[in-house]
Coordinates of C-alpha atoms in Angstrom, one line a residue:
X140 CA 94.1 73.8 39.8
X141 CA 96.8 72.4 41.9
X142 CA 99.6 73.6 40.0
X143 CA 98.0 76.6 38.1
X144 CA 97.4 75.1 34.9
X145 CA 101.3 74.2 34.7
X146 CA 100.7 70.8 34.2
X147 CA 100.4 70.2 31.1
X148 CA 102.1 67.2 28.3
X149 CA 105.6 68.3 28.0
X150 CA 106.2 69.5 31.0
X151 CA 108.8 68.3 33.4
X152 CA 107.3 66.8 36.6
X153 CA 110.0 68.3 38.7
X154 CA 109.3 71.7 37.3
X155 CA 105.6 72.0 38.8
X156 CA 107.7 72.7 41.7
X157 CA 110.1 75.4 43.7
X158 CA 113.2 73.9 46.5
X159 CA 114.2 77.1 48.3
X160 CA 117.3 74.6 48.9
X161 CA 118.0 74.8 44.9
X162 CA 117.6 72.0 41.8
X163 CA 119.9 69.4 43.3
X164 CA 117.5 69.8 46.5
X165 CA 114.1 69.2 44.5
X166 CA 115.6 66.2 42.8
X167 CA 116.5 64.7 46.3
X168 CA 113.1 65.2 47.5
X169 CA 111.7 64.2 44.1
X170 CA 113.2 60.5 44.5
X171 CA 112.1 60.3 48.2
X172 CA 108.9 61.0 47.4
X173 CA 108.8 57.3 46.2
X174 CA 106.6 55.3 48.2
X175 CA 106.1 57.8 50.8
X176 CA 104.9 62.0 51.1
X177 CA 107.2 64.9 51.0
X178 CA 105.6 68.1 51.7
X179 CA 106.7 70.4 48.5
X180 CA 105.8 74.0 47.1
X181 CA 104.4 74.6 43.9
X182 CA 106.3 76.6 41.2
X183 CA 104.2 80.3 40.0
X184 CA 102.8 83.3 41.5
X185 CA 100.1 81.7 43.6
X186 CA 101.9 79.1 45.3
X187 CA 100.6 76.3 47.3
X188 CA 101.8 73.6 49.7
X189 CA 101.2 70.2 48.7
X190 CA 102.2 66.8 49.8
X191 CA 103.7 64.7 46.6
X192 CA 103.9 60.9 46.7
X193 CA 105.1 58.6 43.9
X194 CA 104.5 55.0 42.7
X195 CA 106.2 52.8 41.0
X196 CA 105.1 50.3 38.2
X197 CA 106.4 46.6 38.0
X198 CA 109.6 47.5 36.6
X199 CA 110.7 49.8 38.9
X200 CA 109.5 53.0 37.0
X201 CA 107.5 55.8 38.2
X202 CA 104.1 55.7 37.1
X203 CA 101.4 57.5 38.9
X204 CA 102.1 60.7 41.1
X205 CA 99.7 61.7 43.7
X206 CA 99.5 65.9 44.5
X207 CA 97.8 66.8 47.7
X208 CA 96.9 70.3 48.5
X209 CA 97.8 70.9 51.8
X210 CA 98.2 74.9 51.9
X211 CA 95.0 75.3 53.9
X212 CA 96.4 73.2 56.7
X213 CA 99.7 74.6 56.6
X214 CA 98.0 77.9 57.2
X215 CA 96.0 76.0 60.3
X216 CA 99.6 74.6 62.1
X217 CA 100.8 78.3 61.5
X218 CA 97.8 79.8 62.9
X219 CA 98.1 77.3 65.9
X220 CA 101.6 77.9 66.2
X221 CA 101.1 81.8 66.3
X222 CA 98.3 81.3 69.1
X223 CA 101.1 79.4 71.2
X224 CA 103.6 82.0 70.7
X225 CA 101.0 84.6 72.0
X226 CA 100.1 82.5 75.1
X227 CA 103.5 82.1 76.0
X228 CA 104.8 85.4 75.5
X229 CA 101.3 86.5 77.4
X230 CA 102.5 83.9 80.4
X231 CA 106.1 85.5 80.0
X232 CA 104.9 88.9 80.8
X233 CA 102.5 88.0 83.5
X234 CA 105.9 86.3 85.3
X235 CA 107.6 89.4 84.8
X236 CA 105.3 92.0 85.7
X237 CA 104.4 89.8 89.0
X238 CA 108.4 90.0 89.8
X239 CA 108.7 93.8 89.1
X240 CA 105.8 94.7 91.2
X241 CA 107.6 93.2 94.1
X242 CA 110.6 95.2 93.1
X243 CA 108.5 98.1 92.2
X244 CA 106.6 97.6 95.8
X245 CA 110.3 98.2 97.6
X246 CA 111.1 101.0 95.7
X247 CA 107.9 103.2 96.8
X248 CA 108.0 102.1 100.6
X249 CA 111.5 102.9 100.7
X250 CA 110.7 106.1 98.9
X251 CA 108.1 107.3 101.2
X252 CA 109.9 106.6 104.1
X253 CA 112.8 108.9 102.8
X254 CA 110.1 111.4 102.3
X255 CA 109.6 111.5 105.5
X256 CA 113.1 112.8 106.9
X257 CA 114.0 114.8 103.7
X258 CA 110.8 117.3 103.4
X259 CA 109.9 120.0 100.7
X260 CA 113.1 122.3 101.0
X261 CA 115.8 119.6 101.6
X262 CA 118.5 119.3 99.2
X263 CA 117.4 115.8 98.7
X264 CA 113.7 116.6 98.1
X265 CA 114.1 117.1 93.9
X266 CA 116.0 113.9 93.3
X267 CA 113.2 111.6 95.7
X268 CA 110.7 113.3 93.6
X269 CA 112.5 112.3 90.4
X270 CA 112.5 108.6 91.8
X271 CA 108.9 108.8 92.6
X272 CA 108.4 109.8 89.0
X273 CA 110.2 107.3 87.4
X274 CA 108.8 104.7 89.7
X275 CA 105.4 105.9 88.2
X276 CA 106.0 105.0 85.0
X277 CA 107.3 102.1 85.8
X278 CA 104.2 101.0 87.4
X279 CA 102.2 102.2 84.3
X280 CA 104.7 100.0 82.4
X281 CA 104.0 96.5 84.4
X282 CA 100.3 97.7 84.3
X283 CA 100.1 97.4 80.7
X284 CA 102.2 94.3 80.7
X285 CA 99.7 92.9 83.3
X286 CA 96.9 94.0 80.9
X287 CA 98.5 92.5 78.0
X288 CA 98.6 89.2 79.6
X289 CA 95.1 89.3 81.0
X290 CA 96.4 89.6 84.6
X291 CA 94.9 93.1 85.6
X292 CA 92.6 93.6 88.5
X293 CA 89.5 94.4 87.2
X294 CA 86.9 96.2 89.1
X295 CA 83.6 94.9 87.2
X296 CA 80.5 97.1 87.0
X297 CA 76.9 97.0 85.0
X298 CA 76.6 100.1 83.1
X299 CA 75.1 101.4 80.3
X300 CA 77.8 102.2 77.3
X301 CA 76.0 105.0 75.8
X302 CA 76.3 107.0 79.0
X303 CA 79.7 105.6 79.4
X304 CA 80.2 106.9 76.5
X305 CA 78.7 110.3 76.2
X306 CA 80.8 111.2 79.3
X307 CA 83.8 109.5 78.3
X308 CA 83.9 111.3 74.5
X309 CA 84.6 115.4 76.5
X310 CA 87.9 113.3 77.9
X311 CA 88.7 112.0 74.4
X312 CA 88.3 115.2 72.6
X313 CA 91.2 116.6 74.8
X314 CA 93.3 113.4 74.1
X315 CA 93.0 114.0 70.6
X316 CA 94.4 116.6 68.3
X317 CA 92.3 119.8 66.7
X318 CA 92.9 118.2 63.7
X319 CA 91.6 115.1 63.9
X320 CA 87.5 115.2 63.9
X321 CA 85.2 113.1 66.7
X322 CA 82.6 111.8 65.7
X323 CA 80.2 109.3 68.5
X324 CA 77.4 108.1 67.2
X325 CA 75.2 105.6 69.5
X326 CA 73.1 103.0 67.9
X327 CA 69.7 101.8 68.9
X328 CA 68.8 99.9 71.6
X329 CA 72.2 99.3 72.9
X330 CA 73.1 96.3 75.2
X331 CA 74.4 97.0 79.2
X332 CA 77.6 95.4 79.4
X333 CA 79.7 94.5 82.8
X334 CA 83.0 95.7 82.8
X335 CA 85.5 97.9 84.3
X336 CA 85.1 100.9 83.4
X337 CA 88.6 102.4 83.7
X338 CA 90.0 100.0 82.3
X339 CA 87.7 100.4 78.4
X340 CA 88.5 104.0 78.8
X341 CA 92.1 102.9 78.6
X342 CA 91.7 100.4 75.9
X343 CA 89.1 103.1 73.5
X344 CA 91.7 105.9 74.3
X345 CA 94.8 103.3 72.9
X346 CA 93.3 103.3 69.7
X347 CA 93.1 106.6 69.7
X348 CA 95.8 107.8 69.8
X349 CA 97.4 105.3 67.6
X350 CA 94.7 106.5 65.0
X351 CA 95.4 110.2 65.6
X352 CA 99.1 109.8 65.8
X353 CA 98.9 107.9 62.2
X354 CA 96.6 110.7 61.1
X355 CA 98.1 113.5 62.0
X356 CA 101.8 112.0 60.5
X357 CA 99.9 111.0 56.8
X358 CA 97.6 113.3 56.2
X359 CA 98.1 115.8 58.8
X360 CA 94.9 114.9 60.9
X361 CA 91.6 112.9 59.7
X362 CA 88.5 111.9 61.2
X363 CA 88.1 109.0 64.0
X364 CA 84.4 107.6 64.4
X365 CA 83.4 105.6 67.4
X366 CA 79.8 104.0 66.9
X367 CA 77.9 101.7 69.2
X368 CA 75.4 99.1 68.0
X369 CA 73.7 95.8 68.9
X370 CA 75.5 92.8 67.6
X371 CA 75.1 89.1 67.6
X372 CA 77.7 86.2 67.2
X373 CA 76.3 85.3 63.9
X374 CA 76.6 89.3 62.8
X375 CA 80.4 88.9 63.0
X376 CA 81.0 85.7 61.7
X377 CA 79.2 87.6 58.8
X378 CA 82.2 90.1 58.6
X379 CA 84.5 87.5 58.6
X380 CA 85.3 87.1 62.1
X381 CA 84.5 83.5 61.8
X382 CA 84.5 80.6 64.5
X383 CA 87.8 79.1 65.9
X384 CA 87.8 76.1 68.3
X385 CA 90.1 76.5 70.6
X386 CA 89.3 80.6 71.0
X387 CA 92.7 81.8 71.2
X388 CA 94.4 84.4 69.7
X389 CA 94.2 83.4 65.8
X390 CA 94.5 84.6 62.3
X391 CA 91.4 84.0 60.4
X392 CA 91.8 84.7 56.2
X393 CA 88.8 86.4 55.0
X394 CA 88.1 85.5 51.4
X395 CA 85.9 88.0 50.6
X396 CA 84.5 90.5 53.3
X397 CA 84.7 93.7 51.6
X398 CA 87.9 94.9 53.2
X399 CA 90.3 92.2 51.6
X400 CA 92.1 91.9 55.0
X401 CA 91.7 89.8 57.8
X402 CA 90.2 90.0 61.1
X403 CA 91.1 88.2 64.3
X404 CA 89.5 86.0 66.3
X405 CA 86.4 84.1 66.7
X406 CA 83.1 85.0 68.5
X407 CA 80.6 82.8 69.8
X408 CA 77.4 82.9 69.3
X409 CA 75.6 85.2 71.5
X410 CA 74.2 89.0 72.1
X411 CA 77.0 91.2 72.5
X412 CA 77.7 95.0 72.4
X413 CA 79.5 96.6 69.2
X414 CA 81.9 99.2 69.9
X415 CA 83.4 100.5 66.2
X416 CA 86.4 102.7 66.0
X417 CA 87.1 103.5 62.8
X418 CA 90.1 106.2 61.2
X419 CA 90.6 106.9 57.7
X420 CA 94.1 106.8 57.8
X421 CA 96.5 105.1 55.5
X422 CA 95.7 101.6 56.4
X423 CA 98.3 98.8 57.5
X424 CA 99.4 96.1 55.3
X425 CA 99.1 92.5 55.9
X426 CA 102.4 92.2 57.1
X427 CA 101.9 94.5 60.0
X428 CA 98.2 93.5 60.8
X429 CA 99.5 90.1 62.1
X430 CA 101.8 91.6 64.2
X431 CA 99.9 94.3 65.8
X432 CA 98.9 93.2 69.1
X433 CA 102.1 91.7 69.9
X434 CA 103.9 93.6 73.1
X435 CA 106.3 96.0 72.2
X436 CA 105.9 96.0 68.4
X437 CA 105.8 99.3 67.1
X438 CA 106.2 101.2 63.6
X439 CA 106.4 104.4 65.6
X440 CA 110.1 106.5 65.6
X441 CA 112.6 105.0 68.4
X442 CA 111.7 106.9 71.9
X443 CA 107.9 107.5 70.7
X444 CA 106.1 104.3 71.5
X445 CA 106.4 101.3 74.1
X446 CA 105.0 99.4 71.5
X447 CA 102.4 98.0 74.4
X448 CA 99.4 100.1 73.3
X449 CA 97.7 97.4 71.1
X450 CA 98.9 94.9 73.4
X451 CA 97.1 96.5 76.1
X452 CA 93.6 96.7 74.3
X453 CA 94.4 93.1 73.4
X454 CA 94.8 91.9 76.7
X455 CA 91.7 94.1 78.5
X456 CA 89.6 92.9 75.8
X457 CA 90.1 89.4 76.3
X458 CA 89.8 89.6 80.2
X459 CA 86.4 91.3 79.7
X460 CA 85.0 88.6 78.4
X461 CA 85.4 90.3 74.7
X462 CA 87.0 90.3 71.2
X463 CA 89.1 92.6 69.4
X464 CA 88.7 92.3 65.5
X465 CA 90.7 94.4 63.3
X466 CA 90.1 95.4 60.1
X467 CA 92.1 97.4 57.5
X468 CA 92.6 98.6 54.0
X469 CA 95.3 100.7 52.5
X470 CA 94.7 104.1 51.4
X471 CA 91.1 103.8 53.3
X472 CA 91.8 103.6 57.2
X473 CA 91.5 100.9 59.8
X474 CA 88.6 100.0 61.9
X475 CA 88.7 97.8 65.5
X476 CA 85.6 95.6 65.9
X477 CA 85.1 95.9 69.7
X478 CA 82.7 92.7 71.0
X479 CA 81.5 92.9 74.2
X480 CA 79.0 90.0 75.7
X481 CA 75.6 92.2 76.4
X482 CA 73.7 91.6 79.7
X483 CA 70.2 89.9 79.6
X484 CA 67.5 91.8 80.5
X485 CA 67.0 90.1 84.3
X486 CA 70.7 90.8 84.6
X487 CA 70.4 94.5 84.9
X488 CA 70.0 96.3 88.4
X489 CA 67.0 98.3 89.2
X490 CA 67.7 102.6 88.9
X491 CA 67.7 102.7 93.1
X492 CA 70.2 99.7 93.2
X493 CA 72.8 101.0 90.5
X494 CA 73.0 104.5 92.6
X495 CA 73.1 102.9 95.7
X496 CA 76.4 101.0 94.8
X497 CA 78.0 104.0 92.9
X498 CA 77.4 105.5 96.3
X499 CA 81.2 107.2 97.1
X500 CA 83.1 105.1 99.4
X501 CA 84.5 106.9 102.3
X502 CA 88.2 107.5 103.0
X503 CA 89.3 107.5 106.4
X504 CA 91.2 110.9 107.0
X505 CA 93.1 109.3 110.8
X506 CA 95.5 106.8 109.5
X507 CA 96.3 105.9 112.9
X508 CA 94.4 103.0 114.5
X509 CA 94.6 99.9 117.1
X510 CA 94.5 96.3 116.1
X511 CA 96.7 93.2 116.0
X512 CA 98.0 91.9 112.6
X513 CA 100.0 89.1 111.1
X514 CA 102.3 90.5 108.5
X515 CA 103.0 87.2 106.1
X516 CA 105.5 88.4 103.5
X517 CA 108.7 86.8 101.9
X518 CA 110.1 89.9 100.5
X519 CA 112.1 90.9 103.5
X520 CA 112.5 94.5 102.8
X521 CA 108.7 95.0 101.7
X522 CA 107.4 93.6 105.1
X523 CA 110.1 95.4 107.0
X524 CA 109.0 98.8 106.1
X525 CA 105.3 98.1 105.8
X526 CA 105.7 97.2 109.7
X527 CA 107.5 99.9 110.8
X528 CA 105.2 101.9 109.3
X529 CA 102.1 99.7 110.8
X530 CA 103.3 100.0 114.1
X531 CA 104.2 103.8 113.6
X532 CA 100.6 104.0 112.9
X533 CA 99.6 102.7 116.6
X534 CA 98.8 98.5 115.2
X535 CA 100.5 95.2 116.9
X536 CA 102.5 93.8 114.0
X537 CA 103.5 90.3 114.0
X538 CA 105.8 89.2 111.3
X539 CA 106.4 85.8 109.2
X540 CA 108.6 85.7 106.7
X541 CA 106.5 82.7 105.0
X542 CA 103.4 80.6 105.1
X543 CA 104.7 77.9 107.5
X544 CA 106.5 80.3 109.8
X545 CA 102.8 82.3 109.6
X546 CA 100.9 78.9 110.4
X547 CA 103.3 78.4 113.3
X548 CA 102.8 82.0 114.8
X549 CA 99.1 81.3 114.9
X550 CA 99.3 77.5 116.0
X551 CA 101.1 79.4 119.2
X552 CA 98.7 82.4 119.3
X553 CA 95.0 81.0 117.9
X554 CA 92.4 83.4 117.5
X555 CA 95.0 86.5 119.0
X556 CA 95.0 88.5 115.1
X557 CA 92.3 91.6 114.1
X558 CA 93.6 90.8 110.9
X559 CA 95.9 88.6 108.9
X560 CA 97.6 90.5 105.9
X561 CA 99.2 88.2 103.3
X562 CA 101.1 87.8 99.8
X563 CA 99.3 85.5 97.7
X564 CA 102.6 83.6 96.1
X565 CA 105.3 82.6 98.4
X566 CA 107.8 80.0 98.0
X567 CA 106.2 76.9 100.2
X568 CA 102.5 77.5 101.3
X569 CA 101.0 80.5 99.9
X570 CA 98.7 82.8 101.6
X571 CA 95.5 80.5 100.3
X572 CA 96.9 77.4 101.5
X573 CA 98.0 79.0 104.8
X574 CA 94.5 80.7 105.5
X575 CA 93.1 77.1 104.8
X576 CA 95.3 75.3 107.3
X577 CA 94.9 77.8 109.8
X578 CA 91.3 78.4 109.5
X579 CA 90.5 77.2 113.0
X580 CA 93.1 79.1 114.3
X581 CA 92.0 82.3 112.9
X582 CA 89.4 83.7 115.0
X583 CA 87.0 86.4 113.5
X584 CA 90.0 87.9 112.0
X585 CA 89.6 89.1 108.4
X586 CA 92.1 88.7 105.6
X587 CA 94.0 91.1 102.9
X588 CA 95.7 89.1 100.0
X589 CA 98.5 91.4 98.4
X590 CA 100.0 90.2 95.7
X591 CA 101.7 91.5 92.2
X592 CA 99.3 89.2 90.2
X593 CA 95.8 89.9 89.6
X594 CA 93.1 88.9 91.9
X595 CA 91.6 86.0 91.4
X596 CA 88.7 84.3 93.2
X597 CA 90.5 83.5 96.5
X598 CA 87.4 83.0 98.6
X599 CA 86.5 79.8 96.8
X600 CA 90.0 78.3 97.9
X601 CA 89.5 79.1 101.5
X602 CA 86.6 76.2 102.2
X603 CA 84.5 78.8 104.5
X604 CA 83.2 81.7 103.8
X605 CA 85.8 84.1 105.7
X606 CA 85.4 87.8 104.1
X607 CA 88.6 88.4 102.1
X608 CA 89.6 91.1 100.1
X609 CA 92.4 91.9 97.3
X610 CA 95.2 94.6 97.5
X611 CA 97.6 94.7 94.4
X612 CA 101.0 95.5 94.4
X613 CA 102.5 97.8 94.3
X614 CA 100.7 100.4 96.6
X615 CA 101.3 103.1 99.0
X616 CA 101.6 102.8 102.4
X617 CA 98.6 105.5 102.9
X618 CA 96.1 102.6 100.8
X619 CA 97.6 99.3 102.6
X620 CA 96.6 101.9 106.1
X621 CA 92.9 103.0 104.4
X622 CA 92.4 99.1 103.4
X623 CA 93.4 98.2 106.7
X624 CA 91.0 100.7 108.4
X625 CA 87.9 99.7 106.0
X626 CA 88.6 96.0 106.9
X627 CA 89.2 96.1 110.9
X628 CA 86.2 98.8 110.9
X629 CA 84.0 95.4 109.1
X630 CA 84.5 93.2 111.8
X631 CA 83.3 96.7 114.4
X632 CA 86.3 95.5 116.4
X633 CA 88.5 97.8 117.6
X634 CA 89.1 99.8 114.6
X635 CA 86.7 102.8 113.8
X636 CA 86.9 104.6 110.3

């Protein structure tokens, strides 16, 4: 089985197998496979790797040869390997989009205070606007690169998908072409999930467009279903999407699920929600299935892709909590296997509590205000202008370059700050660490983390229970000043909103 029914009386040992290296190559591995394994290939069309070890008899001759089938392995350290490569390049573009969101965060607070000395009629006014544009895309580029490597800010919400869903489709339909077909169908007791909302609009409407795109430039448009359902853990490992251990990104081969392709990563056991989207496109080969969520691989034209569209779905997925299984066969289409873990039944909110915190929240119209804040940020021209335009706003500012010039300012001054605004990575202390030191120091003043990674859970690293909240990078000078009002207004110091 081994060799394919190749070896058989007659036939040369060294031609059950294949040296990419040549003959002379084979034969050299072929005598050090004496007394100890060499890892070969075997010769014909399904070839296998094996592990080949040879004894000798008592005068000195080969005598018995020992094949070991080791393809299913080999598939395992590749597997492995191609999970590493993901979570690095995932790490990779979490360093980068944290760096360019500090670059990015200059850019706009230099552009907005230019705005305000070169108005709508100054020769100048056209080429700000074209920076601000280009500065937006930008930011949507590092947001996807964020998403990608499960780095995004999410704001989580319980909700009910088929809603979600319902609304979400009259958006879609404008996304898509007229002549690609919508169909939504919702299944039967569907699960509530909690999520962000904006950001599974983001990752439904990536494939999308990738499946109207490949519609429309095949077969000149098609027919994209999205269906809901009920699913369990077990369910999917039915379709192939079977258990992994260490839960990373990995290729699973599917012997026989129908499709004759593979799917991609595991799911535990559990309830989960099922969100299908399905095209009937061309399909992709294997080839290009293995490499479809990594960033910036595309099969798109030059100029008409980022290649970070998959990438993105990848990486919301993932931070949700979820699993994104693709699925495809040529000349039939492609479907994405969507699992979402479902809420339990005590888990979901009461009707009065769900409208009560989808309530609108309020934004102060007076940006102006009066307050005393500790500026703590090591990018020198970021926390030059957002102090300037602090103070033009009627607040003390007090600045500190880092965490130990920030611990020093208070040490001096305890309990003197409204409010303590500070980035989250510095070089030295950061902004947890400094907030922890200082905590005595602090007063009732409240604290805004800024930062161009995601938020995480900074309250647990503070050892008190001090109200914090999260502003990521890059924003406008107009949201630092509304997050600034909100927060002074919390402590009904003397800020009013």
């Amino acid at each position: 089985e081994v060799t394919g029914g190749r070896a058989t009386p007659g036939t040369r040992f060294a031609d059950l197998f294949v040296s990419e290296e040549g003959e002379d190559a084979l034969a050299t591995l072929l005598v050090d496979a004496i007394d100890k394994p060499v890892a070969l290939k075997t010769a014909g069309e399904e070839s296998r790797d094996v592990n080949v070890f040879v004894t000798l008899n008592n005068s000195g001759r080969p005598s018995v040869a020992y094949i070991i089938d080791i393809t299913e392995q080999r598939q395992l350290e590749t597997r492995l390997a191609h999970g590493e490569k993901m979570r690095s390049i995932g790490q990779l573009a979490g360093v980068v989009a944290h760096d360019f969101n500090n670059v990015l965060q200059g850019i706009i607070f230099n552009y907005e205070e230019l705005m305000t000395r070169h108005p709508v009629g100054d020769p100048s006014y056209e080429y700000l606007q074209s920076i601000h544009e280009f500065s937006s895309r930008a930011r949507e580029l590092v947001r996807m690169l964020l998403a990608y490597a499960r780095a995004q800010t999410f704001k989580r919400e319980i909700f009910n998908v088929t809603d979600f869903l319902s609304e979400f489709s009259i958006l879609l339909r404008q996304v898509l072409d007229e002549r690609v077909e919508l169909e939504v169908k919702h299944g039967r007791d569907v699960p509530w999930i909690k999520a962000d909302k904006n950001q599974l609009e983001t990752a439904i409407i990536n494939l999308a467009t990738n499946a109207r795109d490949a519609m429309i430039a095949h077969r000149n448009g098609g027919k994209l279903s999205i269906r809901t359902a009920r699913s369990t853990g077990k369910e999917a490992h039915a379709l192939g999407f079977n258990y992994v251990e260490d839960g990373e990104y990995l290729l699973i081969e599917v012997e026989d699920n129908g499709t004759g392709m593979p799917g991609f990563n595991y799911v535990e056991d559990g309830d989960y929600l099922l969100i299908e989207v399905e095209d009937n496109g061309t399909g992709m080969p294997r080839e290009l299935l293995d490499k479809i969520f990594q960033p910036f691989f595309t099969t798109k034209e030059q100029g008409s892709g980022t290649g970070l569209g998959l990438a993105t779905v990848y990486g919301i997925i993932k931070q949700s909590g979820g699993y994104v299984c693709p699925v495809s066969s040529m000349g039939k289409g492609t479907t994405f296997y969507i699992y979402l873990p479902a809420l339990a039944a005590e888990e979901i909110p009461e009707p009065s509590d769900i409208a009560e915190n989808t309530k609108p929240v309020v934004r102060p119209m007076d940006m102006s205000g009066r307050g005393r804040i500790l500026l703590v940020e090591d990018e020198d021209g970021v926390r030059s202008i957002a102090a300037t335009h602090l103070r033009q706003r009627g607040y003390e500012v007090e600045e500190a370059c880092d965490g130990e010039e920030a611990l020093d300012i208070l040490t001096d001054m305890p309990g003197s700050f409204d409010l303590i605004i500070s980035d989250v990575v510095m070089p030295g202390m950061d902004g947890p660490t400094l907030i922890r030191e200082a905590k005595d120091k602090l007063g009732h003043a409240r604290v805004i983390f800024i930062s161009g990674y995601a938020e995480r859970d900074l309250a647990q690293q503070l050892d008190d229970d001090r109200a914090v909240s999260f502003l990521p990078k890059p924003f406008t000078v107009r949201q630092l000043s509304e997050r600034i009002k909100q927060e002074l207004a919390g402590i009904g110091g003397k800020e009013a909103a």
